[in-house]
Amino acid sequence: MKRKSFDELTFADDGMFQTVMKDPQISAELVERLLGVRVKQVAYPELEKAIEPYYTSHGMRLDVYLKDENKVIDVELQSYPQKALGKRMRYYQSMVDCDSLMKGQPYTKLKESYILFICKFDPFHDENKKGYGLPRYTFKNICSENNSVNLDDKCLKAVYKAKAYESVKDEKVRALLRFIQTDEPGEDDFSRRLSEFVEKAKKNEKFRKEYADMNLHDFDIMTEAAEQKAVETARNMLKLKVATLEQISQITGLTQDQVLDLQKELVAEPAPAN
């Protein structure tokens, strides 16, 4: 699989996202916009923090990990679909809690915990693989028998679909998601600052070398390669008009929304010259 060249990198790309988020003020402002919580006296953001509590357990590497005296926040940016997002978030949550509670401390010392995923695709689908289309999915633990009963475990998981930015009412959130999805900062001050950070990073020779030496996880590489193959197959089937959108979705494993987007792209493409 061909990797992006350095000059093609955007804020949403692995490596660049983590580099820009090194700035504590940038990290705190992004979290405040998307979660609506203040992060006071942010410790220097730990990038790609590795948490491996036991040598026999499955370790993990977080994109950006923020802490203050009252809360811990994990921020992840996903540019392409990955399987079992819900279970991934569940595991991240458990490891973050293990990392934040020292041995011998009571459970009351557990900090407020936030797991924030920003996705450039719809992460949740119905039984027909059709995305639900929400710009944000928020999950809290409540009682099934009585929704007014909250477990009060001080844990929140939020997943944003950047592609749905147009339907977001909050102007600042909409502008940020638009930038993440399109790489166009527009007139939003924060998005423009992020864009400037990206361009500045591209001129940093140390970061250029780090990116050249960066080893992406083999599983993620294979996942993206499989996704590209599925897209190619779907495009060919759409061109040949050999199946319905639902059938193409079932054959390729893509969601119906993804197949529909490919169909729109094909319609918009200029006709080949005779």
PDB file of C-alpha atoms in Angstrom:
ATOM      1  CA  MET A   1       0.000   0.000   0.000  1.00  0.00           C
ATOM      2  CA  LYS A   2       1.367   3.387  -1.026  1.00  0.00           C
ATOM      3  CA  ARG A   3       1.672   5.823   1.860  1.00  0.00           C
ATOM      4  CA  LYS A   4       0.910   9.496   1.514  1.00  0.00           C
ATOM      5  CA  SER A   5       3.847  11.696   0.716  1.00  0.00           C
ATOM      6  CA  PHE A   6       4.867  14.111   3.446  1.00  0.00           C
ATOM      7  CA  ASP A   7       3.496  17.134   1.601  1.00  0.00           C
ATOM      8  CA  GLU A   8       0.098  15.435   1.188  1.00  0.00           C
ATOM      9  CA  LEU A   9      -0.441  15.077   4.942  1.00  0.00           C
ATOM     10  CA  THR A  10      -3.443  16.783   6.534  1.00  0.00           C
ATOM     11  CA  PHE A  11      -4.421  17.344  10.152  1.00  0.00           C
ATOM     12  CA  ALA A  12      -6.487  14.140  10.061  1.00  0.00           C
ATOM     13  CA  ASP A  13      -3.531  11.920   9.125  1.00  0.00           C
ATOM     14  CA  ASP A  14      -1.725   9.709  11.621  1.00  0.00           C
ATOM     15  CA  GLY A  15       1.465  11.409  12.714  1.00  0.00           C
ATOM     16  CA  MET A  16       0.349  14.904  11.769  1.00  0.00           C
ATOM     17  CA  PHE A  17      -2.632  14.793  14.137  1.00  0.00           C
ATOM     18  CA  GLN A  18      -0.405  13.731  17.002  1.00  0.00           C
ATOM     19  CA  THR A  19       2.224  16.340  16.159  1.00  0.00           C
ATOM     20  CA  VAL A  20      -0.235  19.246  16.121  1.00  0.00           C
ATOM     21  CA  MET A  21      -1.849  17.984  19.331  1.00  0.00           C
ATOM     22  CA  LYS A  22       1.486  18.259  21.142  1.00  0.00           C
ATOM     23  CA  ASP A  23       0.473  21.813  21.936  1.00  0.00           C
ATOM     24  CA  PRO A  24      -1.448  21.721  25.269  1.00  0.00           C
ATOM     25  CA  GLN A  25      -3.619  24.737  24.372  1.00  0.00           C
ATOM     26  CA  ILE A  26      -4.589  23.193  21.031  1.00  0.00           C
ATOM     27  CA  SER A  27      -5.470  19.899  22.728  1.00  0.00           C
ATOM     28  CA  ALA A  28      -7.477  21.619  25.453  1.00  0.00           C
ATOM     29  CA  GLU A  29      -9.422  23.776  22.974  1.00  0.00           C
ATOM     30  CA  LEU A  30     -10.270  20.818  20.728  1.00  0.00           C
ATOM     31  CA  VAL A  31     -11.547  18.861  23.725  1.00  0.00           C
ATOM     32  CA  GLU A  32     -13.542  21.826  24.989  1.00  0.00           C
ATOM     33  CA  ARG A  33     -15.214  22.291  21.607  1.00  0.00           C
ATOM     34  CA  LEU A  34     -16.130  18.668  21.072  1.00  0.00           C
ATOM     35  CA  LEU A  35     -16.880  17.558  24.636  1.00  0.00           C
ATOM     36  CA  GLY A  36     -17.907  20.826  26.273  1.00  0.00           C
ATOM     37  CA  VAL A  37     -15.602  20.258  29.252  1.00  0.00           C
ATOM     38  CA  ARG A  38     -12.808  22.483  30.513  1.00  0.00           C
ATOM     39  CA  VAL A  39      -9.360  21.021  30.988  1.00  0.00           C
ATOM     40  CA  LYS A  40      -7.489  22.999  33.637  1.00  0.00           C
ATOM     41  CA  GLN A  41      -3.712  23.044  33.807  1.00  0.00           C
ATOM     42  CA  VAL A  42      -3.205  20.456  31.113  1.00  0.00           C
ATOM     43  CA  ALA A  43      -0.159  18.310  31.609  1.00  0.00           C
ATOM     44  CA  TYR A  44       1.904  17.996  28.444  1.00  0.00           C
ATOM     45  CA  PRO A  45      -0.202  15.725  26.208  1.00  0.00           C
ATOM     46  CA  GLU A  46       1.198  12.221  26.055  1.00  0.00           C
ATOM     47  CA  LEU A  47       1.228  11.163  22.416  1.00  0.00           C
ATOM     48  CA  GLU A  48       0.826   7.534  21.404  1.00  0.00           C
ATOM     49  CA  LYS A  49       0.885   6.609  25.077  1.00  0.00           C
ATOM     50  CA  ALA A  50       1.464   2.894  25.490  1.00  0.00           C
ATOM     51  CA  ILE A  51      -0.471   1.144  28.255  1.00  0.00           C
ATOM     52  CA  GLU A  52       0.541  -2.458  28.937  1.00  0.00           C
ATOM     53  CA  PRO A  53      -0.589  -3.385  32.474  1.00  0.00           C
ATOM     54  CA  TYR A  54       0.347  -7.071  32.297  1.00  0.00           C
ATOM     55  CA  TYR A  55       2.815  -8.873  30.080  1.00  0.00           C
ATOM     56  CA  THR A  56       0.095 -11.343  29.055  1.00  0.00           C
ATOM     57  CA  SER A  57      -2.526  -8.688  28.237  1.00  0.00           C
ATOM     58  CA  HIS A  58      -3.166  -6.856  24.991  1.00  0.00           C
ATOM     59  CA  GLY A  59      -1.397  -3.501  25.149  1.00  0.00           C
ATOM     60  CA  MET A  60      -2.693  -0.404  23.400  1.00  0.00           C
ATOM     61  CA  ARG A  61      -1.337   2.844  22.065  1.00  0.00           C
ATOM     62  CA  LEU A  62      -3.446   5.968  22.486  1.00  0.00           C
ATOM     63  CA  ASP A  63      -3.300   8.834  19.987  1.00  0.00           C
ATOM     64  CA  VAL A  64      -3.516  11.674  22.527  1.00  0.00           C
ATOM     65  CA  TYR A  65      -3.889  11.284  26.293  1.00  0.00           C
ATOM     66  CA  LEU A  66      -4.736  14.341  28.425  1.00  0.00           C
ATOM     67  CA  LYS A  67      -4.886  14.679  32.189  1.00  0.00           C
ATOM     68  CA  ASP A  68      -5.674  17.271  34.784  1.00  0.00           C
ATOM     69  CA  GLU A  69      -6.382  16.901  38.502  1.00  0.00           C
ATOM     70  CA  ASN A  70      -9.994  15.808  37.957  1.00  0.00           C
ATOM     71  CA  LYS A  71     -10.209  14.048  34.603  1.00  0.00           C
ATOM     72  CA  VAL A  72      -8.475  11.929  31.973  1.00  0.00           C
ATOM     73  CA  ILE A  73      -9.279  12.193  28.272  1.00  0.00           C
ATOM     74  CA  ASP A  74      -8.278   9.927  25.407  1.00  0.00           C
ATOM     75  CA  VAL A  75      -8.632  11.486  21.938  1.00  0.00           C
ATOM     76  CA  GLU A  76      -8.524   9.272  18.834  1.00  0.00           C
ATOM     77  CA  LEU A  77      -8.879  10.233  15.174  1.00  0.00           C
ATOM     78  CA  GLN A  78      -9.921   7.515  12.713  1.00  0.00           C
ATOM     79  CA  SER A  79      -9.605   8.255   8.991  1.00  0.00           C
ATOM     80  CA  TYR A  80     -10.912   4.877   7.839  1.00  0.00           C
ATOM     81  CA  PRO A  81     -13.263   2.240   9.300  1.00  0.00           C
ATOM     82  CA  GLN A  82     -11.967  -0.308  11.787  1.00  0.00           C
ATOM     83  CA  LYS A  83     -13.857  -3.301  13.096  1.00  0.00           C
ATOM     84  CA  ALA A  84     -15.305  -3.559  16.604  1.00  0.00           C
ATOM     85  CA  LEU A  85     -15.180   0.152  17.421  1.00  0.00           C
ATOM     86  CA  GLY A  86     -17.422  -0.384  20.444  1.00  0.00           C
ATOM     87  CA  LYS A  87     -15.216  -3.101  21.900  1.00  0.00           C
ATOM     88  CA  ARG A  88     -12.135  -1.011  21.144  1.00  0.00           C
ATOM     89  CA  MET A  89     -13.613   1.880  23.145  1.00  0.00           C
ATOM     90  CA  ARG A  90     -14.558  -0.497  25.961  1.00  0.00           C
ATOM     91  CA  TYR A  91     -10.979  -1.771  26.177  1.00  0.00           C
ATOM     92  CA  TYR A  92      -9.488   1.729  25.978  1.00  0.00           C
ATOM     93  CA  GLN A  93     -11.748   2.776  28.834  1.00  0.00           C
ATOM     94  CA  SER A  94     -10.659  -0.122  31.035  1.00  0.00           C
ATOM     95  CA  MET A  95      -6.965   0.502  30.386  1.00  0.00           C
ATOM     96  CA  VAL A  96      -7.273   4.245  31.013  1.00  0.00           C
ATOM     97  CA  ASP A  97      -8.883   3.487  34.377  1.00  0.00           C
ATOM     98  CA  CYS A  98      -6.136   1.009  35.278  1.00  0.00           C
ATOM     99  CA  ASP A  99      -3.534   3.593  34.364  1.00  0.00           C
ATOM    100  CA  SER A 100      -5.124   6.379  36.412  1.00  0.00           C
ATOM    101  CA  LEU A 101      -5.743   4.470  39.667  1.00  0.00           C
ATOM    102  CA  MET A 102      -2.647   3.708  41.688  1.00  0.00           C
ATOM    103  CA  LYS A 103      -2.305   0.404  43.517  1.00  0.00           C
ATOM    104  CA  GLY A 104      -4.070   0.481  46.878  1.00  0.00           C
ATOM    105  CA  GLN A 105      -6.171   3.569  46.107  1.00  0.00           C
ATOM    106  CA  PRO A 106      -9.957   3.388  46.646  1.00  0.00           C
ATOM    107  CA  TYR A 107     -12.332   3.555  43.665  1.00  0.00           C
ATOM    108  CA  THR A 108     -13.431   7.008  44.782  1.00  0.00           C
ATOM    109  CA  LYS A 109     -10.073   8.259  43.492  1.00  0.00           C
ATOM    110  CA  LEU A 110     -10.956   7.347  39.904  1.00  0.00           C
ATOM    111  CA  LYS A 111     -11.044  10.509  37.813  1.00  0.00           C
ATOM    112  CA  GLU A 112     -13.760  11.513  35.375  1.00  0.00           C
ATOM    113  CA  SER A 113     -13.013   9.655  32.156  1.00  0.00           C
ATOM    114  CA  TYR A 114     -13.721  10.658  28.550  1.00  0.00           C
ATOM    115  CA  ILE A 115     -13.076   8.580  25.435  1.00  0.00           C
ATOM    116  CA  LEU A 116     -13.407  10.756  22.321  1.00  0.00           C
ATOM    117  CA  PHE A 117     -13.285   9.285  18.815  1.00  0.00           C
ATOM    118  CA  ILE A 118     -13.387  11.540  15.742  1.00  0.00           C
ATOM    119  CA  CYS A 119     -14.206   9.545  12.602  1.00  0.00           C
ATOM    120  CA  LYS A 120     -14.251  10.555   8.937  1.00  0.00           C
ATOM    121  CA  PHE A 121     -16.991   7.978   8.302  1.00  0.00           C
ATOM    122  CA  ASP A 122     -20.218   6.820   9.921  1.00  0.00           C
ATOM    123  CA  PRO A 123     -19.091   4.399  12.653  1.00  0.00           C
ATOM    124  CA  PHE A 124     -22.499   2.847  13.397  1.00  0.00           C
ATOM    125  CA  HIS A 125     -24.873   1.036  11.020  1.00  0.00           C
ATOM    126  CA  ASP A 126     -28.149  -0.855  11.107  1.00  0.00           C
ATOM    127  CA  GLU A 127     -28.620  -4.495  10.098  1.00  0.00           C
ATOM    128  CA  ASN A 128     -28.593  -3.434   6.415  1.00  0.00           C
ATOM    129  CA  LYS A 129     -25.207  -1.710   6.841  1.00  0.00           C
ATOM    130  CA  LYS A 130     -26.813   1.697   6.430  1.00  0.00           C
ATOM    131  CA  GLY A 131     -25.286   4.415   8.603  1.00  0.00           C
ATOM    132  CA  TYR A 132     -27.480   6.125  11.172  1.00  0.00           C
ATOM    133  CA  GLY A 133     -26.169   9.498   9.988  1.00  0.00           C
ATOM    134  CA  LEU A 134     -25.796  11.255  13.345  1.00  0.00           C
ATOM    135  CA  PRO A 135     -22.992  13.812  13.633  1.00  0.00           C
ATOM    136  CA  ARG A 136     -22.386  12.748  17.250  1.00  0.00           C
ATOM    137  CA  TYR A 137     -23.044   9.564  19.213  1.00  0.00           C
ATOM    138  CA  THR A 138     -22.839   9.923  23.006  1.00  0.00           C
ATOM    139  CA  PHE A 139     -22.812   6.939  25.339  1.00  0.00           C
ATOM    140  CA  LYS A 140     -23.412   6.867  29.103  1.00  0.00           C
ATOM    141  CA  ASN A 141     -24.295   3.998  31.403  1.00  0.00           C
ATOM    142  CA  ILE A 142     -27.953   4.240  32.391  1.00  0.00           C
ATOM    143  CA  CYS A 143     -30.530   1.790  33.706  1.00  0.00           C
ATOM    144  CA  SER A 144     -32.505  -0.095  31.028  1.00  0.00           C
ATOM    145  CA  GLU A 145     -35.558  -0.377  33.299  1.00  0.00           C
ATOM    146  CA  ASN A 146     -35.591   3.308  34.231  1.00  0.00           C
ATOM    147  CA  ASN A 147     -33.611   5.794  32.123  1.00  0.00           C
ATOM    148  CA  SER A 148     -33.659   8.345  34.935  1.00  0.00           C
ATOM    149  CA  VAL A 149     -31.305   6.080  36.931  1.00  0.00           C
ATOM    150  CA  ASN A 150     -27.702   6.901  36.059  1.00  0.00           C
ATOM    151  CA  LEU A 151     -24.859   4.594  37.085  1.00  0.00           C
ATOM    152  CA  ASP A 152     -22.850   7.749  37.800  1.00  0.00           C
ATOM    153  CA  ASP A 153     -19.553   6.070  36.950  1.00  0.00           C
ATOM    154  CA  LYS A 154     -18.167   9.418  35.710  1.00  0.00           C
ATOM    155  CA  CYS A 155     -17.449   7.902  32.307  1.00  0.00           C
ATOM    156  CA  LEU A 156     -18.512   9.260  28.913  1.00  0.00           C
ATOM    157  CA  LYS A 157     -17.794   8.009  25.413  1.00  0.00           C
ATOM    158  CA  ALA A 158     -18.401  10.269  22.410  1.00  0.00           C
ATOM    159  CA  VAL A 159     -17.964   9.505  18.719  1.00  0.00           C
ATOM    160  CA  TYR A 160     -18.132  12.223  16.059  1.00  0.00           C
ATOM    161  CA  LYS A 161     -18.836  11.669  12.382  1.00  0.00           C
ATOM    162  CA  ALA A 162     -16.909  14.516  10.743  1.00  0.00           C
ATOM    163  CA  LYS A 163     -18.588  13.879   7.403  1.00  0.00           C
ATOM    164  CA  ALA A 164     -21.925  14.996   8.883  1.00  0.00           C
ATOM    165  CA  TYR A 165     -20.605  18.451   9.816  1.00  0.00           C
ATOM    166  CA  GLU A 166     -23.317  20.261   7.835  1.00  0.00           C
ATOM    167  CA  SER A 167     -26.022  18.984  10.195  1.00  0.00           C
ATOM    168  CA  VAL A 168     -24.260  20.224  13.350  1.00  0.00           C
ATOM    169  CA  LYS A 169     -25.999  23.197  14.978  1.00  0.00           C
ATOM    170  CA  ASP A 170     -23.070  24.447  17.061  1.00  0.00           C
ATOM    171  CA  GLU A 171     -21.083  26.748  14.776  1.00  0.00           C
ATOM    172  CA  LYS A 172     -17.689  26.045  16.368  1.00  0.00           C
ATOM    173  CA  VAL A 173     -18.138  22.277  16.330  1.00  0.00           C
ATOM    174  CA  ARG A 174     -19.410  22.416  12.749  1.00  0.00           C
ATOM    175  CA  ALA A 175     -16.379  24.425  11.618  1.00  0.00           C
ATOM    176  CA  LEU A 176     -13.923  22.061  13.305  1.00  0.00           C
ATOM    177  CA  LEU A 177     -15.523  18.920  11.872  1.00  0.00           C
ATOM    178  CA  ARG A 178     -15.611  20.549   8.439  1.00  0.00           C
ATOM    179  CA  PHE A 179     -11.876  21.201   8.635  1.00  0.00           C
ATOM    180  CA  ILE A 180     -11.163  17.628   9.741  1.00  0.00           C
ATOM    181  CA  GLN A 181     -13.253  16.206   6.898  1.00  0.00           C
ATOM    182  CA  THR A 182     -12.282  18.558   4.065  1.00  0.00           C
ATOM    183  CA  ASP A 183      -8.951  20.087   5.175  1.00  0.00           C
ATOM    184  CA  GLU A 184     -10.482  23.529   4.448  1.00  0.00           C
ATOM    185  CA  PRO A 185     -10.246  25.850   7.493  1.00  0.00           C
ATOM    186  CA  GLY A 186     -12.608  28.503   6.162  1.00  0.00           C
ATOM    187  CA  GLU A 187     -13.063  31.536   8.413  1.00  0.00           C
ATOM    188  CA  ASP A 188     -12.976  29.686  11.734  1.00  0.00           C
ATOM    189  CA  ASP A 189     -10.084  30.980  13.818  1.00  0.00           C
ATOM    190  CA  PHE A 190      -9.283  27.679  15.540  1.00  0.00           C
ATOM    191  CA  SER A 191      -9.375  25.698  12.294  1.00  0.00           C
ATOM    192  CA  ARG A 192      -7.064  28.235  10.690  1.00  0.00           C
ATOM    193  CA  ARG A 193      -4.637  27.865  13.594  1.00  0.00           C
ATOM    194  CA  LEU A 194      -4.696  24.101  13.145  1.00  0.00           C
ATOM    195  CA  SER A 195      -4.017  24.536   9.431  1.00  0.00           C
ATOM    196  CA  GLU A 196      -1.084  26.837  10.215  1.00  0.00           C
ATOM    197  CA  PHE A 197       0.315  24.246  12.639  1.00  0.00           C
ATOM    198  CA  VAL A 198       0.135  21.645   9.859  1.00  0.00           C
ATOM    199  CA  GLU A 199       2.015  23.841   7.396  1.00  0.00           C
ATOM    200  CA  LYS A 200       4.605  24.692  10.034  1.00  0.00           C
ATOM    201  CA  ALA A 201       5.122  20.995  10.803  1.00  0.00           C
ATOM    202  CA  LYS A 202       5.718  20.277   7.112  1.00  0.00           C
ATOM    203  CA  LYS A 203       8.715  22.614   7.242  1.00  0.00           C
ATOM    204  CA  ASN A 204      10.183  20.845  10.261  1.00  0.00           C
ATOM    205  CA  GLU A 205      13.055  18.625   9.136  1.00  0.00           C
ATOM    206  CA  LYS A 206      12.983  16.614  12.372  1.00  0.00           C
ATOM    207  CA  PHE A 207       9.326  15.724  11.823  1.00  0.00           C
ATOM    208  CA  ARG A 208      10.022  14.875   8.177  1.00  0.00           C
ATOM    209  CA  LYS A 209      12.618  12.337   9.290  1.00  0.00           C
ATOM    210  CA  GLU A 210      10.323  10.947  11.992  1.00  0.00           C
ATOM    211  CA  TYR A 211       7.553  10.474   9.445  1.00  0.00           C
ATOM    212  CA  ALA A 212       9.906   8.757   7.018  1.00  0.00           C
ATOM    213  CA  ASP A 213      10.957   6.367   9.790  1.00  0.00           C
ATOM    214  CA  MET A 214       7.453   5.872  11.177  1.00  0.00           C
ATOM    215  CA  ASN A 215       6.320   2.255  11.334  1.00  0.00           C
ATOM    216  CA  LEU A 216       2.566   2.000  10.911  1.00  0.00           C
ATOM    217  CA  HIS A 217       0.932  -0.987  12.568  1.00  0.00           C
ATOM    218  CA  ASP A 218       0.740  -3.955  10.170  1.00  0.00           C
ATOM    219  CA  PHE A 219      -2.889  -4.587  11.063  1.00  0.00           C
ATOM    220  CA  ASP A 220      -3.897  -1.022  10.222  1.00  0.00           C
ATOM    221  CA  ILE A 221      -2.013  -1.190   6.924  1.00  0.00           C
ATOM    222  CA  MET A 222      -3.774  -4.407   5.954  1.00  0.00           C
ATOM    223  CA  THR A 223      -7.123  -2.967   7.009  1.00  0.00           C
ATOM    224  CA  GLU A 224      -6.723   0.106   4.824  1.00  0.00           C
ATOM    225  CA  ALA A 225      -5.450  -1.988   1.908  1.00  0.00           C
ATOM    226  CA  ALA A 226      -8.525  -4.220   2.161  1.00  0.00           C
ATOM    227  CA  GLU A 227     -10.730  -1.127   2.294  1.00  0.00           C
ATOM    228  CA  GLN A 228      -9.137   0.225  -0.887  1.00  0.00           C
ATOM    229  CA  LYS A 229      -9.653  -3.130  -2.613  1.00  0.00           C
ATOM    230  CA  ALA A 230     -13.328  -3.142  -1.595  1.00  0.00           C
ATOM    231  CA  VAL A 231     -13.747   0.406  -2.947  1.00  0.00           C
ATOM    232  CA  GLU A 232     -12.160  -0.608  -6.251  1.00  0.00           C
ATOM    233  CA  THR A 233     -14.478  -3.612  -6.533  1.00  0.00           C
ATOM    234  CA  ALA A 234     -17.538  -1.500  -5.726  1.00  0.00           C
ATOM    235  CA  ARG A 235     -16.590   1.139  -8.320  1.00  0.00           C
ATOM    236  CA  ASN A 236     -16.224  -1.531 -10.994  1.00  0.00           C
ATOM    237  CA  MET A 237     -19.592  -3.062 -10.114  1.00  0.00           C
ATOM    238  CA  LEU A 238     -21.249   0.361 -10.235  1.00  0.00           C
ATOM    239  CA  LYS A 239     -19.733   1.073 -13.639  1.00  0.00           C
ATOM    240  CA  LEU A 240     -20.944  -2.285 -14.980  1.00  0.00           C
ATOM    241  CA  LYS A 241     -24.373  -1.868 -13.311  1.00  0.00           C
ATOM    242  CA  VAL A 242     -24.412  -5.542 -12.348  1.00  0.00           C
ATOM    243  CA  ALA A 243     -25.971  -5.228  -8.893  1.00  0.00           C
ATOM    244  CA  THR A 244     -28.020  -3.013  -6.605  1.00  0.00           C
ATOM    245  CA  LEU A 245     -26.458  -0.775  -3.976  1.00  0.00           C
ATOM    246  CA  GLU A 246     -27.542  -3.215  -1.271  1.00  0.00           C
ATOM    247  CA  GLN A 247     -26.019  -6.176  -3.117  1.00  0.00           C
ATOM    248  CA  ILE A 248     -22.729  -4.314  -3.683  1.00  0.00           C
ATOM    249  CA  SER A 249     -22.672  -3.470   0.031  1.00  0.00           C
ATOM    250  CA  GLN A 250     -23.137  -7.125   0.961  1.00  0.00           C
ATOM    251  CA  ILE A 251     -20.496  -8.351  -1.498  1.00  0.00           C
ATOM    252  CA  THR A 252     -17.769  -5.808  -0.682  1.00  0.00           C
ATOM    253  CA  GLY A 253     -18.424  -5.277   3.013  1.00  0.00           C
ATOM    254  CA  LEU A 254     -18.770  -1.511   2.479  1.00  0.00           C
ATOM    255  CA  THR A 255     -21.719   0.294   4.016  1.00  0.00           C
ATOM    256  CA  GLN A 256     -24.588   1.416   1.808  1.00  0.00           C
ATOM    257  CA  ASP A 257     -23.619   5.016   2.518  1.00  0.00           C
ATOM    258  CA  GLN A 258     -20.090   4.354   1.225  1.00  0.00           C
ATOM    259  CA  VAL A 259     -21.443   2.700  -1.922  1.00  0.00           C
ATOM    260  CA  LEU A 260     -23.849   5.589  -2.475  1.00  0.00           C
ATOM    261  CA  ASP A 261     -20.985   8.080  -2.135  1.00  0.00           C
ATOM    262  CA  LEU A 262     -18.982   6.131  -4.737  1.00  0.00           C
ATOM    263  CA  GLN A 263     -21.979   6.204  -7.065  1.00  0.00           C
ATOM    264  CA  LYS A 264     -22.228   9.995  -6.686  1.00  0.00           C
ATOM    265  CA  GLU A 265     -18.497  10.341  -7.397  1.00  0.00           C
ATOM    266  CA  LEU A 266     -18.837   8.301 -10.592  1.00  0.00           C
ATOM    267  CA  VAL A 267     -21.782  10.407 -11.767  1.00  0.00           C
ATOM    268  CA  ALA A 268     -19.774  13.586 -11.141  1.00  0.00           C
ATOM    269  CA  GLU A 269     -16.711  12.348 -13.038  1.00  0.00           C
ATOM    270  CA  PRO A 270     -16.250  13.877 -16.506  1.00  0.00           C
ATOM    271  CA  ALA A 271     -16.975  11.563 -19.412  1.00  0.00           C
ATOM    272  CA  PRO A 272     -13.838  10.177 -21.141  1.00  0.00           C
ATOM    273  CA  ALA A 273     -12.811  11.973 -24.325  1.00  0.00           C
ATOM    274  CA  ASN A 274     -13.502  10.143 -27.589  1.00  0.00           C
TER     275      ASN A 274
END
